[in-house]
PDB file of C-alpha atoms in Angstrom:
ATOM      1  CA  MET A   1      -9.412  -8.813 -10.734  1.00 66.00           C
ATOM      2  CA  GLN A   2      -9.040  -7.874  -7.446  1.00 76.00           C
ATOM      3  CA  LEU A   3      -6.117  -9.509  -5.456  1.00 87.00           C
ATOM      4  CA  THR A   4      -6.602 -10.681  -1.268  1.00 91.00           C
ATOM      5  CA  ARG A   5      -4.744  -8.469   1.211  1.00 94.00           C
ATOM      6  CA  PHE A   6      -2.536 -11.150   1.611  1.00 96.00           C
ATOM      7  CA  THR A   7      -1.602 -10.902  -1.930  1.00 96.00           C
ATOM      8  CA  ASP A   8      -1.344  -7.343  -2.034  1.00 96.00           C
ATOM      9  CA  TYR A   9       0.558  -7.396   1.416  1.00 97.00           C
ATOM     10  CA  ALA A  10       2.990 -10.096   0.162  1.00 98.00           C
ATOM     11  CA  LEU A  11       3.877  -7.622  -2.561  1.00 97.00           C
ATOM     12  CA  ARG A  12       4.342  -4.517  -0.242  1.00 96.00           C
ATOM     13  CA  THR A  13       6.861  -6.771   1.619  1.00 97.00           C
ATOM     14  CA  LEU A  14       8.899  -8.002  -1.154  1.00 97.00           C
ATOM     15  CA  THR A  15       8.935  -4.248  -2.312  1.00 96.00           C
ATOM     16  CA  PHE A  16      10.280  -2.775   1.259  1.00 95.00           C
ATOM     17  CA  LEU A  17      12.812  -5.770   1.107  1.00 96.00           C
ATOM     18  CA  ALA A  18      13.912  -4.885  -2.817  1.00 94.00           C
ATOM     19  CA  VAL A  19      14.841  -1.451  -1.720  1.00 93.00           C
ATOM     20  CA  GLN A  20      16.730  -2.204   1.701  1.00 91.00           C
ATOM     21  CA  PRO A  21      20.514  -1.030   1.362  1.00 83.00           C
ATOM     22  CA  GLY A  22      23.097  -3.515   0.814  1.00 76.00           C
ATOM     23  CA  ASP A  23      22.604  -7.033   2.353  1.00 80.00           C
ATOM     24  CA  ARG A  24      20.525  -5.599   5.240  1.00 88.00           C
ATOM     25  CA  LEU A  25      18.191  -7.825   7.302  1.00 95.00           C
ATOM     26  CA  SER A  26      14.485  -6.110   8.060  1.00 95.00           C
ATOM     27  CA  THR A  27      12.013  -7.266  10.340  1.00 95.00           C
ATOM     28  CA  ILE A  28       8.491  -8.035  10.498  1.00 96.00           C
ATOM     29  CA  THR A  29       7.898  -5.144  12.830  1.00 96.00           C
ATOM     30  CA  GLU A  30       9.255  -2.871  10.426  1.00 95.00           C
ATOM     31  CA  VAL A  31       7.547  -4.010   7.512  1.00 96.00           C
ATOM     32  CA  ALA A  32       4.080  -4.095   9.835  1.00 97.00           C
ATOM     33  CA  ASP A  33       4.982  -0.377  10.816  1.00 95.00           C
ATOM     34  CA  THR A  34       5.758   1.037   7.473  1.00 94.00           C
ATOM     35  CA  PHE A  35       2.450  -0.543   6.114  1.00 95.00           C
ATOM     36  CA  ALA A  36       0.605  -0.252   9.155  1.00 95.00           C
ATOM     37  CA  ILE A  37      -0.443  -3.825   8.874  1.00 95.00           C
ATOM     38  CA  SER A  38      -0.966  -5.653  11.802  1.00 96.00           C
ATOM     39  CA  ARG A  39       1.869  -7.698  13.081  1.00 96.00           C
ATOM     40  CA  ASN A  40       0.773 -11.023  13.253  1.00 96.00           C
ATOM     41  CA  HIS A  41      -0.240 -10.834   9.406  1.00 96.00           C
ATOM     42  CA  VAL A  42       2.950 -10.019   8.420  1.00 97.00           C
ATOM     43  CA  VAL A  43       4.028 -13.084  10.082  1.00 97.00           C
ATOM     44  CA  LYS A  44       1.879 -15.251   8.346  1.00 97.00           C
ATOM     45  CA  ILE A  45       2.660 -13.605   4.997  1.00 97.00           C
ATOM     46  CA  VAL A  46       6.602 -13.678   5.650  1.00 97.00           C
ATOM     47  CA  HIS A  47       6.203 -17.633   6.497  1.00 97.00           C
ATOM     48  CA  GLN A  48       4.567 -18.271   3.105  1.00 97.00           C
ATOM     49  CA  LEU A  49       7.391 -16.092   1.452  1.00 98.00           C
ATOM     50  CA  GLY A  50       9.922 -17.982   2.827  1.00 97.00           C
ATOM     51  CA  ILE A  51       8.290 -21.100   2.086  1.00 97.00           C
ATOM     52  CA  LYS A  52       8.435 -20.456  -1.460  1.00 97.00           C
ATOM     53  CA  GLY A  53      11.795 -19.303  -1.322  1.00 97.00           C
ATOM     54  CA  TYR A  54      11.034 -15.412  -2.317  1.00 98.00           C
ATOM     55  CA  ILE A  55      12.505 -14.400   0.921  1.00 97.00           C
ATOM     56  CA  GLU A  56      15.344 -15.785   3.526  1.00 96.00           C
ATOM     57  CA  THR A  57      14.501 -15.825   7.314  1.00 94.00           C
ATOM     58  CA  VAL A  58      17.401 -15.681   9.638  1.00 92.00           C
ATOM     59  CA  ARG A  59      16.921 -16.647  13.182  1.00 91.00           C
ATOM     60  CA  GLY A  60      18.312 -15.188  16.163  1.00 88.00           C
ATOM     61  CA  LYS A  61      19.234 -12.158  18.190  1.00 87.00           C
ATOM     62  CA  HIS A  62      20.518 -10.241  15.023  1.00 87.00           C
ATOM     63  CA  GLY A  63      17.983 -12.321  12.522  1.00 91.00           C
ATOM     64  CA  GLY A  64      15.537 -10.774  10.293  1.00 94.00           C
ATOM     65  CA  ILE A  65      14.329 -11.112   6.764  1.00 97.00           C
ATOM     66  CA  ARG A  66      15.652 -10.315   3.332  1.00 96.00           C
ATOM     67  CA  LEU A  67      14.734 -11.153  -0.209  1.00 96.00           C
ATOM     68  CA  GLY A  68      16.006 -15.022  -0.954  1.00 95.00           C
ATOM     69  CA  ARG A  69      16.794 -14.297  -4.371  1.00 95.00           C
ATOM     70  CA  SER A  70      17.588 -11.289  -6.435  1.00 95.00           C
ATOM     71  CA  ALA A  71      14.596  -9.040  -7.744  1.00 96.00           C
ATOM     72  CA  VAL A  72      14.987  -9.632 -11.469  1.00 97.00           C
ATOM     73  CA  SER A  73      14.412 -13.425 -10.543  1.00 97.00           C
ATOM     74  CA  ILE A  74      10.880 -12.617  -8.872  1.00 98.00           C
ATOM     75  CA  ASN A  75       8.362 -13.336 -10.915  1.00 98.00           C
ATOM     76  CA  LEU A  76       5.116 -10.741  -9.876  1.00 98.00           C
ATOM     77  CA  ARG A  77       2.872 -13.767 -11.837  1.00 96.00           C
ATOM     78  CA  ASP A  78       4.456 -16.250  -9.511  1.00 97.00           C
ATOM     79  CA  VAL A  79       4.207 -14.493  -6.428  1.00 98.00           C
ATOM     80  CA  VAL A  80       0.268 -13.727  -7.517  1.00 96.00           C
ATOM     81  CA  MET A  81       0.022 -17.188  -8.100  1.00 95.00           C
ATOM     82  CA  ASP A  82       1.531 -18.375  -4.876  1.00 96.00           C
ATOM     83  CA  MET A  83      -0.320 -16.428  -2.416  1.00 96.00           C
ATOM     84  CA  GLU A  84      -3.992 -16.592  -3.669  1.00 92.00           C
ATOM     85  CA  HIS A  85      -5.626 -19.574  -2.591  1.00 81.00           C
ATOM     86  CA  VAL A  86      -8.468 -18.979  -5.719  1.00 75.00           C
ATOM     87  CA  LEU A  87      -7.587 -17.587  -9.007  1.00 75.00           C
ATOM     88  CA  CYS A  88     -10.969 -18.323 -10.429  1.00 71.00           C
ATOM     89  CA  PRO A  89     -13.152 -15.283 -10.361  1.00 70.00           C
ATOM     90  CA  VAL A  90     -16.369 -16.973 -10.179  1.00 72.00           C
ATOM     91  CA  ASP A  91     -17.508 -20.335  -8.919  1.00 69.00           C
ATOM     92  CA  CYS A  92     -20.604 -21.206 -10.231  1.00 71.00           C
ATOM     93  CA  LYS A  93     -21.065 -24.843  -8.676  1.00 68.00           C
ATOM     94  CA  ARG A  94     -20.271 -23.303  -5.313  1.00 66.00           C
ATOM     95  CA  GLU A  95     -22.689 -20.706  -5.586  1.00 65.00           C
ATOM     96  CA  ASN A  96     -25.373 -22.863  -7.143  1.00 72.00           C
ATOM     97  CA  CYS A  97     -26.141 -20.494  -9.621  1.00 78.00           C
ATOM     98  CA  ARG A  98     -29.341 -21.466 -11.529  1.00 76.00           C
ATOM     99  CA  LEU A  99     -27.498 -20.248 -14.719  1.00 78.00           C
ATOM    100  CA  SER A 100     -24.749 -23.027 -14.231  1.00 74.00           C
ATOM    101  CA  GLY A 101     -24.513 -25.014 -17.699  1.00 74.00           C
ATOM    102  CA  GLY A 102     -25.783 -22.408 -20.144  1.00 80.00           C
ATOM    103  CA  CYS A 103     -23.817 -19.296 -18.770  1.00 83.00           C
ATOM    104  CA  ARG A 104     -20.918 -17.946 -20.486  1.00 85.00           C
ATOM    105  CA  ILE A 105     -19.628 -15.498 -18.310  1.00 84.00           C
ATOM    106  CA  GLN A 106     -17.601 -17.769 -15.871  1.00 81.00           C
ATOM    107  CA  GLY A 107     -15.854 -18.322 -19.410  1.00 84.00           C
ATOM    108  CA  ILE A 108     -15.252 -15.224 -20.188  1.00 89.00           C
ATOM    109  CA  LEU A 109     -14.000 -14.112 -16.343  1.00 88.00           C
ATOM    110  CA  ARG A 110     -11.429 -17.019 -16.545  1.00 87.00           C
ATOM    111  CA  ARG A 111     -10.149 -15.500 -20.087  1.00 91.00           C
ATOM    112  CA  ALA A 112      -9.853 -12.216 -18.717  1.00 91.00           C
ATOM    113  CA  MET A 113      -8.243 -13.498 -15.481  1.00 90.00           C
ATOM    114  CA  ASN A 114      -5.737 -15.439 -17.851  1.00 92.00           C
ATOM    115  CA  ALA A 115      -4.863 -12.213 -19.357  1.00 94.00           C
ATOM    116  CA  PHE A 116      -4.477 -10.359 -16.558  1.00 93.00           C
ATOM    117  CA  LEU A 117      -1.942 -13.365 -15.267  1.00 94.00           C
ATOM    118  CA  GLU A 118      -0.162 -13.232 -18.618  1.00 96.00           C
ATOM    119  CA  VAL A 119       0.625  -9.186 -18.334  1.00 96.00           C
ATOM    120  CA  LEU A 120       2.219  -9.925 -14.722  1.00 95.00           C
ATOM    121  CA  GLY A 121       4.416 -12.459 -15.983  1.00 97.00           C
ATOM    122  CA  GLU A 122       6.091  -9.990 -18.278  1.00 98.00           C
ATOM    123  CA  TYR A 123       7.207  -8.342 -14.940  1.00 97.00           C
ATOM    124  CA  THR A 124       9.635  -8.604 -11.979  1.00 97.00           C
ATOM    125  CA  LEU A 125       9.947  -7.417  -8.861  1.00 97.00           C
ATOM    126  CA  ALA A 126      12.841  -5.515 -10.051  1.00 95.00           C
ATOM    127  CA  ASP A 127      10.581  -3.955 -12.398  1.00 96.00           C
ATOM    128  CA  ALA A 128       8.148  -2.847  -9.867  1.00 94.00           C
ATOM    129  CA  VAL A 129      11.158  -1.166  -7.751  1.00 93.00           C
ATOM    130  CA  ARG A 130      12.719   0.403 -10.760  1.00 91.00           C
ATOM    131  CA  ASP A 131      12.990   3.402  -9.075  1.00 85.00           C
ATOM    132  CA  PRO A 132      14.372   2.882  -5.708  1.00 81.00           C
ATOM    133  CA  THR A 133      15.194   6.333  -4.684  1.00 80.00           C
ATOM    134  CA  ARG A 134      11.507   7.420  -4.988  1.00 85.00           C
ATOM    135  CA  LEU A 135      10.435   4.008  -3.142  1.00 85.00           C
ATOM    136  CA  CYS A 136      13.012   4.754  -0.081  1.00 82.00           C
ATOM    137  CA  HIS A 137      11.665   8.339   0.231  1.00 82.00           C
ATOM    138  CA  LEU A 138       8.238   7.357   0.220  1.00 85.00           C
ATOM    139  CA  LEU A 139       8.717   4.469   2.961  1.00 84.00           C
ATOM    140  CA  GLY A 140      11.258   6.529   4.930  1.00 80.00           C
ATOM    141  CA  ILE A 141      14.255   3.908   4.135  1.00 78.00           C
ATOM    142  CA  GLU A 142      17.507   6.123   4.202  1.00 76.00           C
ATOM    143  CA  GLN A 143      18.888   4.880   1.028  1.00 67.00           C
ATOM    144  CA  ASP A 144      22.370   3.450   0.448  1.00 61.00           C
ATOM    145  CA  SER A 145      24.420   3.283  -2.801  1.00 51.00           C
ATOM    146  CA  THR A 146      24.119  -0.404  -2.709  1.00 45.00           C
ATOM    147  CA  LEU A 147      20.743  -1.772  -3.340  1.00 46.00           C
ATOM    148  CA  VAL A 148      19.776  -5.173  -3.431  1.00 45.00           C
ATOM    149  CA  MET A 149      18.412  -4.801  -7.086  1.00 46.00           C
ATOM    150  CA  ALA A 150      20.655  -7.531  -8.753  1.00 41.00           C
TER     151      ALA A 150
END
């Protein structure tokens, strides 16, 4: 299973926000620059994460983005399922496959996808950012003793 870049960048954005000091607001530009992602792409990701309640967006001159709830309450399976448009690895009907109706590959792949999602369901964003000091160093973020981890 390979996630779309959209989902990959959504997970990176959440990770970035999870290791921010205190209740600090970050900007879309900071996220885009940190991961070398198009700012326009980050705008779309932030919009979707905001709709789903993973992040909070604050408008205005001193606005920005931050986690909308605690990292421990953000399940990675939920994020992937909310960000991915298609979770079926193969769509035999769309491809007009001549094996459709007699092939077992689609069922096997569906089972593998379910196992993948089941494992993701065992982890939260807090699990993914368990070593905030290292992540802050990798991201070039000055660490504060009051990280948004709860």
